[in-house]
Amino acid sequence: MTISINLKRIIDDSYPIHIGSLPEINFEGKVAVLTNPKVAGLHLQTLLSTLKAKEVYVITIPDGEQYKTLDTIESILDRMFDHRLNRKSLLIAFGGGVIGDMGGFAASLYNRGIDFIQIPTTLLSQVDASVGGKTGVNNRFGKNLIGAFHQPRAVYIDPSFLSTLAPREFGAGVAEIVKMAVTFNLSFFEWLENNDLREGDNLQHAIKMAVETKARVVEADEKEQGLRAALNYGHTFGHVIENETHYETYLHGESVAIGMVMANDLACEMGLMSFEEAMRIKTLLGRYDLPLTYPIHDVEKFYQTFFLDKKSADSTITFILPRGIGGVEITDAIDAVAVKKTLSKFQGINA
Ligand SMILES: NC(=O)c1ccc[n+]([C@@H]2O[C@H](COP(=O)([O-])OP(=O)(O)OC[C@H]3O[C@@H](n4cnc5c(N)ncnc54)[C@H](O)[C@@H]3O)[C@@H](O)[C@H]2O)c1
């Protein structure tokens, strides 16, 4: 005997992404703000002065990628229970991508899922991590391997929070902006070549363009069945670099920048990109003091580490290769010889 359970449904998970000064946020129920001591010290008063709710609790967790773990999630949930949050409560993730990913994940778990809002405070999280509903934590097998798709109810991007950001963190965010332009938008790339993001209103325009690009990609492929994987351009190589350097030498965006340079080399080898196009991308990244090379000590070991990445389905490696500037190819049909040829060009090169 078979009993069917029909759960076909239409879910509307649409949400607004505001770019500009943080508006007043009004909420009738209880609100938990998740943040870390650094962001709280710099900007919590600004948030609290715009937040009107029945009760507001601030949950602070230690700063750093090494705390993006299930243990920290458990401690966040404990605090939410201490404050007797209920199904109608709201969580606000207030910080960089680490806070955003963990806040979203805790919200997806608490009482089987409550609403949350993203208020990203790093450039990387404003242009990338806060949009699209990927939430989660790392474990000893790798990065972001545990998590859920849980879309925020709204995202508030206030570029004024970035005034306190360290220069390297700024560069790491620029790498993700360049990633969006190279894969999806030639005219945005050309605009980036002609405008310095440290001047005038240029940054706000670039944030808007990057978020617009990400929003359209997420709409087309929320659960990363295809197109959304293009946003991993630079990440296949970058993850190996992060792994080899134990996440200590480079910020995530910095390893993505090197990864893009490597992916471009492979794209040139495959006839997808010209050497001149690869140079234009390298020049743009270099303007923001991003690292552009990495000394590979052992090509074979580097190559084998690709297979630890969860985006590599079993025995194949998925490469995201730009097709010129403004186009992208997602492929698992690149043969090992070509990949190792690219890797060997970085062998022993000092960064
Ligand atoms: N969910 C997604 O789609 C997605 C996409 C990209 C990256 N991510 C994740 O995002 C994380 C990286 O995010 P990140 O680069 O924002 O790192 P992060 O959250 O660690 O922030 C970087 C540093 O900047 C500090 N900081 C935050 N706001 C600040 C401000 N306004 N002024 C001064 N300092 C500030 C933080 O306390 C931290 O020390 C990674 O865990 C990555 O996996 C997620």
mmCIF file of C-alpha atoms and ligand atoms in Angstrom:
data_model
loop_
_atom_site.group_PDB
_atom_site.id
_atom_site.type_symbol
_atom_site.label_atom_id
_atom_site.label_comp_id
_atom_site.label_asym_id
_atom_site.label_seq_id
_atom_site.Cartn_x
_atom_site.Cartn_y
_atom_site.Cartn_z
ATOM 1 C CA MET A 1 0.000 0.000 0.000
ATOM 2 C CA THR A 2 1.218 3.492 -0.808
ATOM 3 C CA ILE A 3 -0.074 6.608 0.839
ATOM 4 C CA SER A 4 0.945 9.777 -0.878
ATOM 5 C CA ILE A 5 1.495 13.032 0.878
ATOM 6 C CA ASN A 6 1.051 15.989 -1.409
ATOM 7 C CA LEU A 7 3.255 18.898 -0.409
ATOM 8 C CA LYS A 8 3.392 20.804 -3.659
ATOM 9 C CA ARG A 9 3.269 24.433 -2.707
ATOM 10 C CA ILE A 10 4.085 27.894 -3.852
ATOM 11 C CA ILE A 11 6.362 29.708 -1.464
ATOM 12 C CA ASP A 12 6.965 33.430 -1.779
ATOM 13 C CA ASP A 13 10.351 34.139 -0.247
ATOM 14 C CA SER A 14 10.788 37.495 -1.992
ATOM 15 C CA TYR A 15 12.390 40.269 0.023
ATOM 16 C CA PRO A 16 13.637 43.821 -0.356
ATOM 17 C CA ILE A 17 17.299 44.808 -0.292
ATOM 18 C CA HIS A 18 17.668 48.434 0.825
ATOM 19 C CA ILE A 19 20.889 50.235 -0.059
ATOM 20 C CA GLY A 20 21.425 53.526 1.763
ATOM 21 C CA SER A 21 21.184 54.915 5.294
ATOM 22 C CA LEU A 22 19.775 52.453 7.789
ATOM 23 C CA PRO A 23 16.062 53.241 8.109
ATOM 24 C CA GLU A 24 13.967 52.874 11.259
ATOM 25 C CA ILE A 25 13.128 49.222 11.837
ATOM 26 C CA ASN A 26 9.844 48.615 13.641
ATOM 27 C CA PHE A 27 8.891 45.198 14.981
ATOM 28 C CA GLU A 28 6.088 44.268 17.319
ATOM 29 C CA GLY A 29 7.677 41.168 18.864
ATOM 30 C CA LYS A 30 10.993 40.301 20.491
ATOM 31 C CA VAL A 31 14.219 40.860 18.583
ATOM 32 C CA ALA A 32 17.619 39.251 19.087
ATOM 33 C CA VAL A 33 20.559 41.067 17.522
ATOM 34 C CA LEU A 34 23.486 38.751 16.764
ATOM 35 C CA THR A 35 26.844 40.475 16.542
ATOM 36 C CA ASN A 36 30.458 40.323 17.726
ATOM 37 C CA PRO A 37 32.407 42.599 20.107
ATOM 38 C CA LYS A 38 34.199 44.485 17.310
ATOM 39 C CA VAL A 39 31.064 45.371 15.339
ATOM 40 C CA ALA A 40 29.119 46.052 18.564
ATOM 41 C CA GLY A 41 31.823 48.450 19.772
ATOM 42 C CA LEU A 42 31.824 50.354 16.500
ATOM 43 C CA HIS A 43 28.221 50.380 15.346
ATOM 44 C CA LEU A 44 25.711 48.806 17.740
ATOM 45 C CA GLN A 45 24.479 52.169 19.039
ATOM 46 C CA THR A 46 23.606 53.216 15.494
ATOM 47 C CA LEU A 47 21.521 50.093 15.024
ATOM 48 C CA LEU A 48 19.841 50.297 18.427
ATOM 49 C CA SER A 49 18.883 53.917 17.851
ATOM 50 C CA THR A 50 16.907 52.910 14.729
ATOM 51 C CA LEU A 51 15.367 49.730 16.119
ATOM 52 C CA LYS A 52 11.944 49.868 17.753
ATOM 53 C CA ALA A 53 10.667 46.553 19.118
ATOM 54 C CA LYS A 54 8.838 45.072 22.103
ATOM 55 C CA GLU A 55 12.082 43.755 23.599
ATOM 56 C CA VAL A 56 15.605 43.797 22.166
ATOM 57 C CA TYR A 57 18.349 41.400 23.237
ATOM 58 C CA VAL A 58 21.929 41.540 22.031
ATOM 59 C CA ILE A 59 23.731 38.222 21.603
ATOM 60 C CA THR A 60 27.483 38.606 21.163
ATOM 61 C CA ILE A 61 29.735 35.820 19.908
ATOM 62 C CA PRO A 62 33.523 35.836 19.472
ATOM 63 C CA ASP A 63 34.907 37.378 16.277
ATOM 64 C CA GLY A 64 36.435 35.104 13.655
ATOM 65 C CA GLU A 65 35.935 32.376 11.078
ATOM 66 C CA GLN A 66 37.239 29.815 13.613
ATOM 67 C CA TYR A 67 34.055 30.370 15.644
ATOM 68 C CA LYS A 68 31.799 29.592 12.679
ATOM 69 C CA THR A 69 30.921 26.223 14.202
ATOM 70 C CA LEU A 70 28.024 24.156 15.454
ATOM 71 C CA ASP A 71 29.202 24.821 19.034
ATOM 72 C CA THR A 72 28.694 28.535 18.517
ATOM 73 C CA ILE A 73 25.280 27.891 16.958
ATOM 74 C CA GLU A 74 24.307 25.929 20.058
ATOM 75 C CA SER A 75 25.392 28.805 22.290
ATOM 76 C CA ILE A 76 23.351 31.261 20.172
ATOM 77 C CA LEU A 77 20.282 29.028 20.396
ATOM 78 C CA ASP A 78 20.764 28.728 24.182
ATOM 79 C CA ARG A 79 20.741 32.485 24.490
ATOM 80 C CA MET A 80 17.613 32.694 22.331
ATOM 81 C CA PHE A 81 15.896 30.205 24.660
ATOM 82 C CA ASP A 82 17.146 32.142 27.717
ATOM 83 C CA HIS A 83 15.393 35.205 26.300
ATOM 84 C CA ARG A 84 12.262 33.143 25.573
ATOM 85 C CA LEU A 85 12.101 34.085 21.933
ATOM 86 C CA ASN A 86 9.159 32.496 20.149
ATOM 87 C CA ARG A 87 8.147 31.631 16.610
ATOM 88 C CA LYS A 88 7.166 35.223 15.951
ATOM 89 C CA SER A 89 10.458 36.667 17.132
ATOM 90 C CA LEU A 90 13.039 38.135 14.792
ATOM 91 C CA LEU A 91 16.782 37.684 14.604
ATOM 92 C CA ILE A 92 18.949 40.442 13.167
ATOM 93 C CA ALA A 93 22.389 39.378 11.934
ATOM 94 C CA PHE A 94 24.577 42.455 12.390
ATOM 95 C CA GLY A 95 28.150 42.001 11.173
ATOM 96 C CA GLY A 96 30.219 40.480 8.383
ATOM 97 C CA GLY A 97 29.623 37.255 6.501
ATOM 98 C CA VAL A 98 30.469 35.086 9.490
ATOM 99 C CA ILE A 99 27.719 36.688 11.589
ATOM 100 C CA GLY A 100 25.334 36.637 8.623
ATOM 101 C CA ASP A 101 25.878 32.957 7.850
ATOM 102 C CA MET A 102 25.527 31.942 11.499
ATOM 103 C CA GLY A 103 22.642 34.272 12.274
ATOM 104 C CA GLY A 104 20.716 32.924 9.303
ATOM 105 C CA PHE A 105 21.461 29.345 10.285
ATOM 106 C CA ALA A 106 20.424 29.883 13.931
ATOM 107 C CA ALA A 107 17.204 31.524 12.668
ATOM 108 C CA SER A 108 16.538 28.546 10.388
ATOM 109 C CA LEU A 109 16.831 26.193 13.365
ATOM 110 C CA TYR A 110 15.166 28.032 16.233
ATOM 111 C CA ASN A 111 11.637 26.672 16.681
ATOM 112 C CA ARG A 112 12.122 25.074 13.228
ATOM 113 C CA GLY A 113 12.629 28.455 11.633
ATOM 114 C CA ILE A 114 12.021 32.103 12.495
ATOM 115 C CA ASP A 115 12.418 35.259 10.442
ATOM 116 C CA PHE A 116 15.704 37.095 10.220
ATOM 117 C CA ILE A 117 17.100 40.279 8.740
ATOM 118 C CA GLN A 118 20.601 40.799 7.406
ATOM 119 C CA ILE A 119 22.427 44.023 8.221
ATOM 120 C CA PRO A 120 25.859 43.374 6.687
ATOM 121 C CA THR A 121 28.766 45.540 7.837
ATOM 122 C CA THR A 122 31.687 44.368 5.645
ATOM 123 C CA LEU A 123 31.991 45.041 1.927
ATOM 124 C CA LEU A 124 32.120 41.312 1.207
ATOM 125 C CA SER A 125 28.910 40.671 3.092
ATOM 126 C CA GLN A 126 27.193 43.734 1.583
ATOM 127 C CA VAL A 127 27.874 42.670 -2.000
ATOM 128 C CA ASP A 128 27.620 38.919 -1.644
ATOM 129 C CA ALA A 129 27.071 36.985 1.612
ATOM 130 C CA SER A 130 23.959 38.809 2.854
ATOM 131 C CA VAL A 131 21.953 38.101 -0.301
ATOM 132 C CA GLY A 132 20.665 34.701 -1.366
ATOM 133 C CA GLY A 133 19.842 32.779 1.799
ATOM 134 C CA LYS A 134 22.848 30.489 2.071
ATOM 135 C CA THR A 135 23.470 30.030 5.776
ATOM 136 C CA GLY A 136 25.677 27.657 7.705
ATOM 137 C CA VAL A 137 28.870 26.784 9.511
ATOM 138 C CA ASN A 138 32.182 24.996 8.934
ATOM 139 C CA ASN A 139 33.270 21.677 10.398
ATOM 140 C CA ARG A 140 36.484 19.679 10.360
ATOM 141 C CA PHE A 141 35.688 18.378 6.869
ATOM 142 C CA GLY A 142 35.562 21.829 5.343
ATOM 143 C CA LYS A 143 33.912 25.220 4.941
ATOM 144 C CA ASN A 144 30.161 25.776 4.893
ATOM 145 C CA LEU A 145 29.431 22.058 4.773
ATOM 146 C CA ILE A 146 26.584 22.265 7.288
ATOM 147 C CA GLY A 147 23.751 24.671 6.719
ATOM 148 C CA ALA A 148 20.398 25.548 5.264
ATOM 149 C CA PHE A 149 18.857 27.719 2.617
ATOM 150 C CA HIS A 150 16.951 30.271 4.674
ATOM 151 C CA GLN A 151 16.146 33.556 2.994
ATOM 152 C CA PRO A 152 16.154 36.735 5.077
ATOM 153 C CA ARG A 153 12.980 38.843 5.283
ATOM 154 C CA ALA A 154 15.001 41.931 4.313
ATOM 155 C CA VAL A 155 18.566 43.091 3.812
ATOM 156 C CA TYR A 156 19.680 46.574 4.880
ATOM 157 C CA ILE A 157 22.948 47.630 3.286
ATOM 158 C CA ASP A 158 24.326 50.841 4.748
ATOM 159 C CA PRO A 159 27.702 51.664 3.140
ATOM 160 C CA SER A 160 28.501 54.102 5.971
ATOM 161 C CA PHE A 161 29.332 51.093 8.193
ATOM 162 C CA LEU A 162 32.292 50.465 5.888
ATOM 163 C CA SER A 163 34.125 53.599 7.034
ATOM 164 C CA THR A 164 35.704 51.582 9.877
ATOM 165 C CA LEU A 165 36.714 48.601 7.742
ATOM 166 C CA ALA A 166 40.398 47.600 7.549
ATOM 167 C CA PRO A 167 41.913 48.177 4.059
ATOM 168 C CA ARG A 168 42.545 44.466 3.503
ATOM 169 C CA GLU A 169 38.894 43.677 4.311
ATOM 170 C CA PHE A 170 37.897 46.338 1.774
ATOM 171 C CA GLY A 171 40.053 44.707 -0.899
ATOM 172 C CA ALA A 172 38.568 41.292 -0.109
ATOM 173 C CA GLY A 173 35.117 42.712 -0.819
ATOM 174 C CA VAL A 174 36.296 44.293 -4.070
ATOM 175 C CA ALA A 175 37.430 40.838 -5.232
ATOM 176 C CA GLU A 176 33.828 39.598 -4.963
ATOM 177 C CA ILE A 177 32.579 42.666 -6.857
ATOM 178 C CA VAL A 178 35.065 41.955 -9.669
ATOM 179 C CA LYS A 179 33.899 38.324 -9.630
ATOM 180 C CA MET A 180 30.291 39.396 -10.342
ATOM 181 C CA ALA A 181 31.370 41.744 -13.141
ATOM 182 C CA VAL A 182 33.663 39.252 -14.890
ATOM 183 C CA THR A 183 31.114 36.453 -14.849
ATOM 184 C CA PHE A 184 27.978 38.392 -15.708
ATOM 185 C CA ASN A 185 28.421 41.980 -16.795
ATOM 186 C CA LEU A 186 31.000 43.398 -19.223
ATOM 187 C CA SER A 187 29.760 46.996 -18.975
ATOM 188 C CA PHE A 188 29.983 46.859 -15.166
ATOM 189 C CA PHE A 189 33.555 45.568 -15.549
ATOM 190 C CA GLU A 190 34.402 48.449 -17.865
ATOM 191 C CA TRP A 191 32.864 50.858 -15.371
ATOM 192 C CA LEU A 192 35.068 49.339 -12.632
ATOM 193 C CA GLU A 193 38.125 49.863 -14.822
ATOM 194 C CA ASN A 194 37.272 53.536 -15.150
ATOM 195 C CA ASN A 195 36.152 54.372 -11.614
ATOM 196 C CA ASP A 196 38.000 54.129 -8.311
ATOM 197 C CA LEU A 197 35.823 52.598 -5.596
ATOM 198 C CA ARG A 198 37.561 54.683 -2.947
ATOM 199 C CA GLU A 199 36.258 57.901 -4.482
ATOM 200 C CA GLY A 200 32.909 59.694 -4.200
ATOM 201 C CA ASP A 201 29.728 57.675 -4.604
ATOM 202 C CA ASN A 202 31.417 55.003 -6.700
ATOM 203 C CA LEU A 203 31.291 52.389 -3.972
ATOM 204 C CA GLN A 204 27.538 52.733 -3.507
ATOM 205 C CA HIS A 205 27.043 52.292 -7.256
ATOM 206 C CA ALA A 206 29.276 49.200 -7.301
ATOM 207 C CA ILE A 207 27.402 47.684 -4.346
ATOM 208 C CA LYS A 208 24.127 48.253 -6.175
ATOM 209 C CA MET A 209 25.440 46.634 -9.360
ATOM 210 C CA ALA A 210 26.885 43.629 -7.523
ATOM 211 C CA VAL A 211 23.738 43.064 -5.446
ATOM 212 C CA GLU A 212 21.571 43.434 -8.536
ATOM 213 C CA THR A 213 23.673 40.790 -10.280
ATOM 214 C CA LYS A 214 23.524 38.408 -7.317
ATOM 215 C CA ALA A 215 19.772 38.932 -6.889
ATOM 216 C CA ARG A 216 19.105 37.978 -10.516
ATOM 217 C CA VAL A 217 21.306 34.879 -10.231
ATOM 218 C CA VAL A 218 19.593 33.760 -7.006
ATOM 219 C CA GLU A 219 16.174 34.297 -8.595
ATOM 220 C CA ALA A 220 17.188 32.074 -11.500
ATOM 221 C CA ASP A 221 18.741 29.324 -9.387
ATOM 222 C CA GLU A 222 18.153 29.640 -5.645
ATOM 223 C CA LYS A 223 19.400 26.195 -4.664
ATOM 224 C CA GLU A 224 22.507 26.187 -6.878
ATOM 225 C CA GLN A 225 21.440 23.555 -9.354
ATOM 226 C CA GLY A 226 23.274 25.345 -12.152
ATOM 227 C CA LEU A 227 23.833 29.047 -12.804
ATOM 228 C CA ARG A 228 24.431 30.053 -9.159
ATOM 229 C CA ALA A 229 27.582 27.926 -9.197
ATOM 230 C CA ALA A 230 29.067 30.622 -11.456
ATOM 231 C CA LEU A 231 29.449 32.746 -8.334
ATOM 232 C CA ASN A 232 32.116 30.261 -7.288
ATOM 233 C CA TYR A 233 34.442 31.691 -9.969
ATOM 234 C CA GLY A 234 37.870 31.845 -8.331
ATOM 235 C CA HIS A 235 36.677 29.704 -5.426
ATOM 236 C CA THR A 236 37.729 26.275 -6.729
ATOM 237 C CA PHE A 237 41.373 27.370 -6.704
ATOM 238 C CA GLY A 238 40.848 29.745 -3.777
ATOM 239 C CA HIS A 239 39.565 27.024 -1.454
ATOM 240 C CA VAL A 240 42.689 24.944 -2.033
ATOM 241 C CA ILE A 241 44.847 27.974 -1.226
ATOM 242 C CA GLU A 242 42.841 28.600 1.965
ATOM 243 C CA ASN A 243 43.155 24.931 2.875
ATOM 244 C CA GLU A 244 46.921 24.813 2.242
ATOM 245 C CA THR A 245 47.516 27.984 4.252
ATOM 246 C CA HIS A 246 45.152 26.878 7.052
ATOM 247 C CA TYR A 247 42.954 29.958 6.574
ATOM 248 C CA GLU A 248 45.709 32.036 8.206
ATOM 249 C CA THR A 249 47.546 33.780 5.373
ATOM 250 C CA TYR A 250 44.786 35.168 3.174
ATOM 251 C CA LEU A 251 41.342 36.598 3.730
ATOM 252 C CA HIS A 252 38.656 34.726 1.819
ATOM 253 C CA GLY A 253 38.342 37.453 -0.828
ATOM 254 C CA GLU A 254 42.123 37.545 -1.238
ATOM 255 C CA SER A 255 42.312 33.826 -1.990
ATOM 256 C CA VAL A 256 39.394 34.284 -4.409
ATOM 257 C CA ALA A 257 41.423 37.003 -6.188
ATOM 258 C CA ILE A 258 44.351 34.598 -6.667
ATOM 259 C CA GLY A 259 41.857 31.888 -7.643
ATOM 260 C CA MET A 260 40.425 34.132 -10.354
ATOM 261 C CA VAL A 261 43.903 34.730 -11.770
ATOM 262 C CA MET A 262 44.444 30.948 -11.867
ATOM 263 C CA ALA A 263 41.011 30.298 -13.396
ATOM 264 C CA ASN A 264 41.760 32.943 -16.040
ATOM 265 C CA ASP A 265 44.976 31.177 -16.943
ATOM 266 C CA LEU A 266 43.077 27.941 -17.407
ATOM 267 C CA ALA A 267 40.403 29.780 -19.419
ATOM 268 C CA CYS A 268 43.177 31.117 -21.695
ATOM 269 C CA GLU A 269 44.551 27.575 -22.078
ATOM 270 C CA MET A 270 41.076 26.378 -23.062
ATOM 271 C CA GLY A 271 40.662 29.185 -25.600
ATOM 272 C CA LEU A 272 37.815 30.807 -23.638
ATOM 273 C CA MET A 273 39.617 34.030 -22.792
ATOM 274 C CA SER A 274 42.342 36.103 -24.384
ATOM 275 C CA PHE A 275 45.592 36.920 -22.611
ATOM 276 C CA GLU A 276 44.659 40.641 -22.822
ATOM 277 C CA GLU A 277 41.343 40.025 -21.040
ATOM 278 C CA ALA A 278 43.142 38.062 -18.315
ATOM 279 C CA MET A 279 45.581 40.967 -17.906
ATOM 280 C CA ARG A 280 42.750 43.511 -17.591
ATOM 281 C CA ILE A 281 41.267 41.516 -14.710
ATOM 282 C CA LYS A 282 44.639 41.167 -13.029
ATOM 283 C CA THR A 283 45.291 44.907 -13.364
ATOM 284 C CA LEU A 284 41.923 45.758 -11.815
ATOM 285 C CA LEU A 285 42.484 43.425 -8.852
ATOM 286 C CA GLY A 286 46.009 44.767 -8.392
ATOM 287 C CA ARG A 287 44.684 48.306 -8.011
ATOM 288 C CA TYR A 288 43.115 47.243 -4.719
ATOM 289 C CA ASP A 289 46.337 45.631 -3.469
ATOM 290 C CA LEU A 290 44.941 42.140 -3.810
ATOM 291 C CA PRO A 291 47.436 39.272 -3.986
ATOM 292 C CA LEU A 292 47.663 37.936 -7.536
ATOM 293 C CA THR A 293 49.792 34.866 -7.217
ATOM 294 C CA TYR A 294 50.564 32.041 -4.843
ATOM 295 C CA PRO A 295 53.613 29.784 -4.712
ATOM 296 C CA ILE A 296 52.433 26.223 -5.360
ATOM 297 C CA HIS A 297 54.918 23.839 -3.800
ATOM 298 C CA ASP A 298 53.456 20.554 -4.959
ATOM 299 C CA VAL A 299 51.243 20.582 -8.070
ATOM 300 C CA GLU A 300 49.966 17.034 -7.494
ATOM 301 C CA LYS A 301 49.017 17.752 -3.882
ATOM 302 C CA PHE A 302 47.303 21.011 -4.880
ATOM 303 C CA TYR A 303 45.396 19.127 -7.581
ATOM 304 C CA GLN A 304 44.274 16.373 -5.192
ATOM 305 C CA THR A 305 43.001 18.949 -2.705
ATOM 306 C CA PHE A 306 40.356 20.030 -5.248
ATOM 307 C CA PHE A 307 38.554 16.806 -4.465
ATOM 308 C CA LEU A 308 38.018 17.779 -0.821
ATOM 309 C CA ASP A 309 35.814 20.650 -1.956
ATOM 310 C CA LYS A 310 32.136 19.808 -1.602
ATOM 311 C CA LYS A 311 31.475 21.400 -4.978
ATOM 312 C CA SER A 312 33.436 18.548 -6.570
ATOM 313 C CA ALA A 313 30.924 15.780 -7.133
ATOM 314 C CA ASP A 314 32.950 12.624 -6.404
ATOM 315 C CA SER A 315 35.622 12.201 -9.024
ATOM 316 C CA THR A 316 35.051 15.342 -11.081
ATOM 317 C CA ILE A 317 36.051 18.919 -10.393
ATOM 318 C CA THR A 318 33.732 21.699 -11.385
ATOM 319 C CA PHE A 319 35.567 24.684 -12.808
ATOM 320 C CA ILE A 320 33.989 28.070 -13.303
ATOM 321 C CA LEU A 321 35.815 29.600 -16.231
ATOM 322 C CA PRO A 322 35.092 33.050 -17.633
ATOM 323 C CA ARG A 323 34.138 33.155 -21.278
ATOM 324 C CA GLY A 324 35.792 36.443 -22.160
ATOM 325 C CA ILE A 325 34.668 39.161 -19.755
ATOM 326 C CA GLY A 326 30.959 39.114 -18.921
ATOM 327 C CA GLY A 327 30.334 35.448 -19.677
ATOM 328 C CA VAL A 328 30.923 32.222 -17.835
ATOM 329 C CA GLU A 329 31.241 28.503 -18.380
ATOM 330 C CA ILE A 330 30.542 25.927 -15.665
ATOM 331 C CA THR A 331 32.298 22.735 -16.606
ATOM 332 C CA ASP A 332 33.496 19.468 -15.156
ATOM 333 C CA ALA A 333 35.118 18.398 -18.413
ATOM 334 C CA ILE A 334 38.576 19.918 -18.076
ATOM 335 C CA ASP A 335 41.237 17.297 -18.251
ATOM 336 C CA ALA A 336 43.823 16.946 -15.531
ATOM 337 C CA VAL A 337 46.728 17.690 -17.872
ATOM 338 C CA ALA A 338 45.406 21.179 -18.686
ATOM 339 C CA VAL A 339 44.728 21.957 -15.029
ATOM 340 C CA LYS A 340 48.183 20.806 -13.968
ATOM 341 C CA LYS A 341 49.725 22.881 -16.753
ATOM 342 C CA THR A 342 48.106 25.983 -15.246
ATOM 343 C CA LEU A 343 49.150 24.974 -11.732
ATOM 344 C CA SER A 344 52.733 24.399 -12.815
ATOM 345 C CA LYS A 345 52.945 28.033 -13.963
ATOM 346 C CA PHE A 346 52.456 29.060 -10.334
ATOM 347 C CA GLN A 347 54.961 26.543 -9.013
ATOM 348 C CA GLY A 348 57.475 28.225 -6.751
ATOM 349 C CA ILE A 349 56.407 31.738 -7.767
ATOM 350 C CA ASN A 350 56.686 33.975 -4.751
ATOM 351 C CA ALA A 351 53.581 35.952 -3.838
HETATM 352 N N1 LIG B 1 26.231 33.046 2.437
HETATM 353 C C1 LIG B 1 26.879 33.373 1.360
HETATM 354 O O1 LIG B 1 26.330 33.417 0.250
HETATM 355 C C2 LIG B 1 28.319 33.768 1.466
HETATM 356 C C3 LIG B 1 28.981 34.340 0.372
HETATM 357 C C4 LIG B 1 30.294 34.748 0.531
HETATM 358 C C5 LIG B 1 30.946 34.559 1.741
HETATM 359 N N2 LIG B 1 30.267 33.983 2.793
HETATM 360 C C6 LIG B 1 30.924 33.800 4.088
HETATM 361 O O2 LIG B 1 31.245 35.074 4.617
HETATM 362 C C7 LIG B 1 32.357 34.933 5.496
HETATM 363 C C8 LIG B 1 33.339 36.039 5.231
HETATM 364 O O3 LIG B 1 32.684 37.260 5.470
HETATM 365 P P1 LIG B 1 33.516 38.577 5.824
HETATM 366 O O4 LIG B 1 34.584 38.759 4.843
HETATM 367 O O5 LIG B 1 32.528 39.653 6.042
HETATM 368 O O6 LIG B 1 34.267 38.163 7.179
HETATM 369 P P2 LIG B 1 33.958 38.418 8.720
HETATM 370 O O7 LIG B 1 32.511 38.308 9.017
HETATM 371 O O8 LIG B 1 34.890 37.574 9.492
HETATM 372 O O9 LIG B 1 34.378 39.946 8.910
HETATM 373 C C9 LIG B 1 35.722 40.312 8.716
HETATM 374 C C10 LIG B 1 36.233 41.155 9.888
HETATM 375 O O10 LIG B 1 35.690 42.470 9.805
HETATM 376 C C11 LIG B 1 35.124 42.839 11.059
HETATM 377 N N3 LIG B 1 34.086 43.819 10.781
HETATM 378 C C12 LIG B 1 32.810 43.608 10.388
HETATM 379 N N4 LIG B 1 32.210 44.773 10.121
HETATM 380 C C13 LIG B 1 33.132 45.741 10.361
HETATM 381 C C14 LIG B 1 33.108 47.155 10.256
HETATM 382 N N5 LIG B 1 32.039 47.809 9.805
HETATM 383 N N6 LIG B 1 34.233 47.837 10.601
HETATM 384 C C15 LIG B 1 35.352 47.179 11.019
HETATM 385 N N7 LIG B 1 35.434 45.863 11.115
HETATM 386 C C16 LIG B 1 34.332 45.144 10.782
HETATM 387 C C17 LIG B 1 34.664 41.535 11.623
HETATM 388 O O11 LIG B 1 34.461 41.630 13.030
HETATM 389 C C18 LIG B 1 35.837 40.629 11.251
HETATM 390 O O12 LIG B 1 36.886 40.795 12.156
HETATM 391 C C19 LIG B 1 32.919 33.558 5.291
HETATM 392 O O13 LIG B 1 32.564 32.743 6.377
HETATM 393 C C20 LIG B 1 32.247 33.066 4.022
HETATM 394 O O14 LIG B 1 32.075 31.674 3.999
HETATM 395 C C21 LIG B 1 28.992 33.602 2.666
#
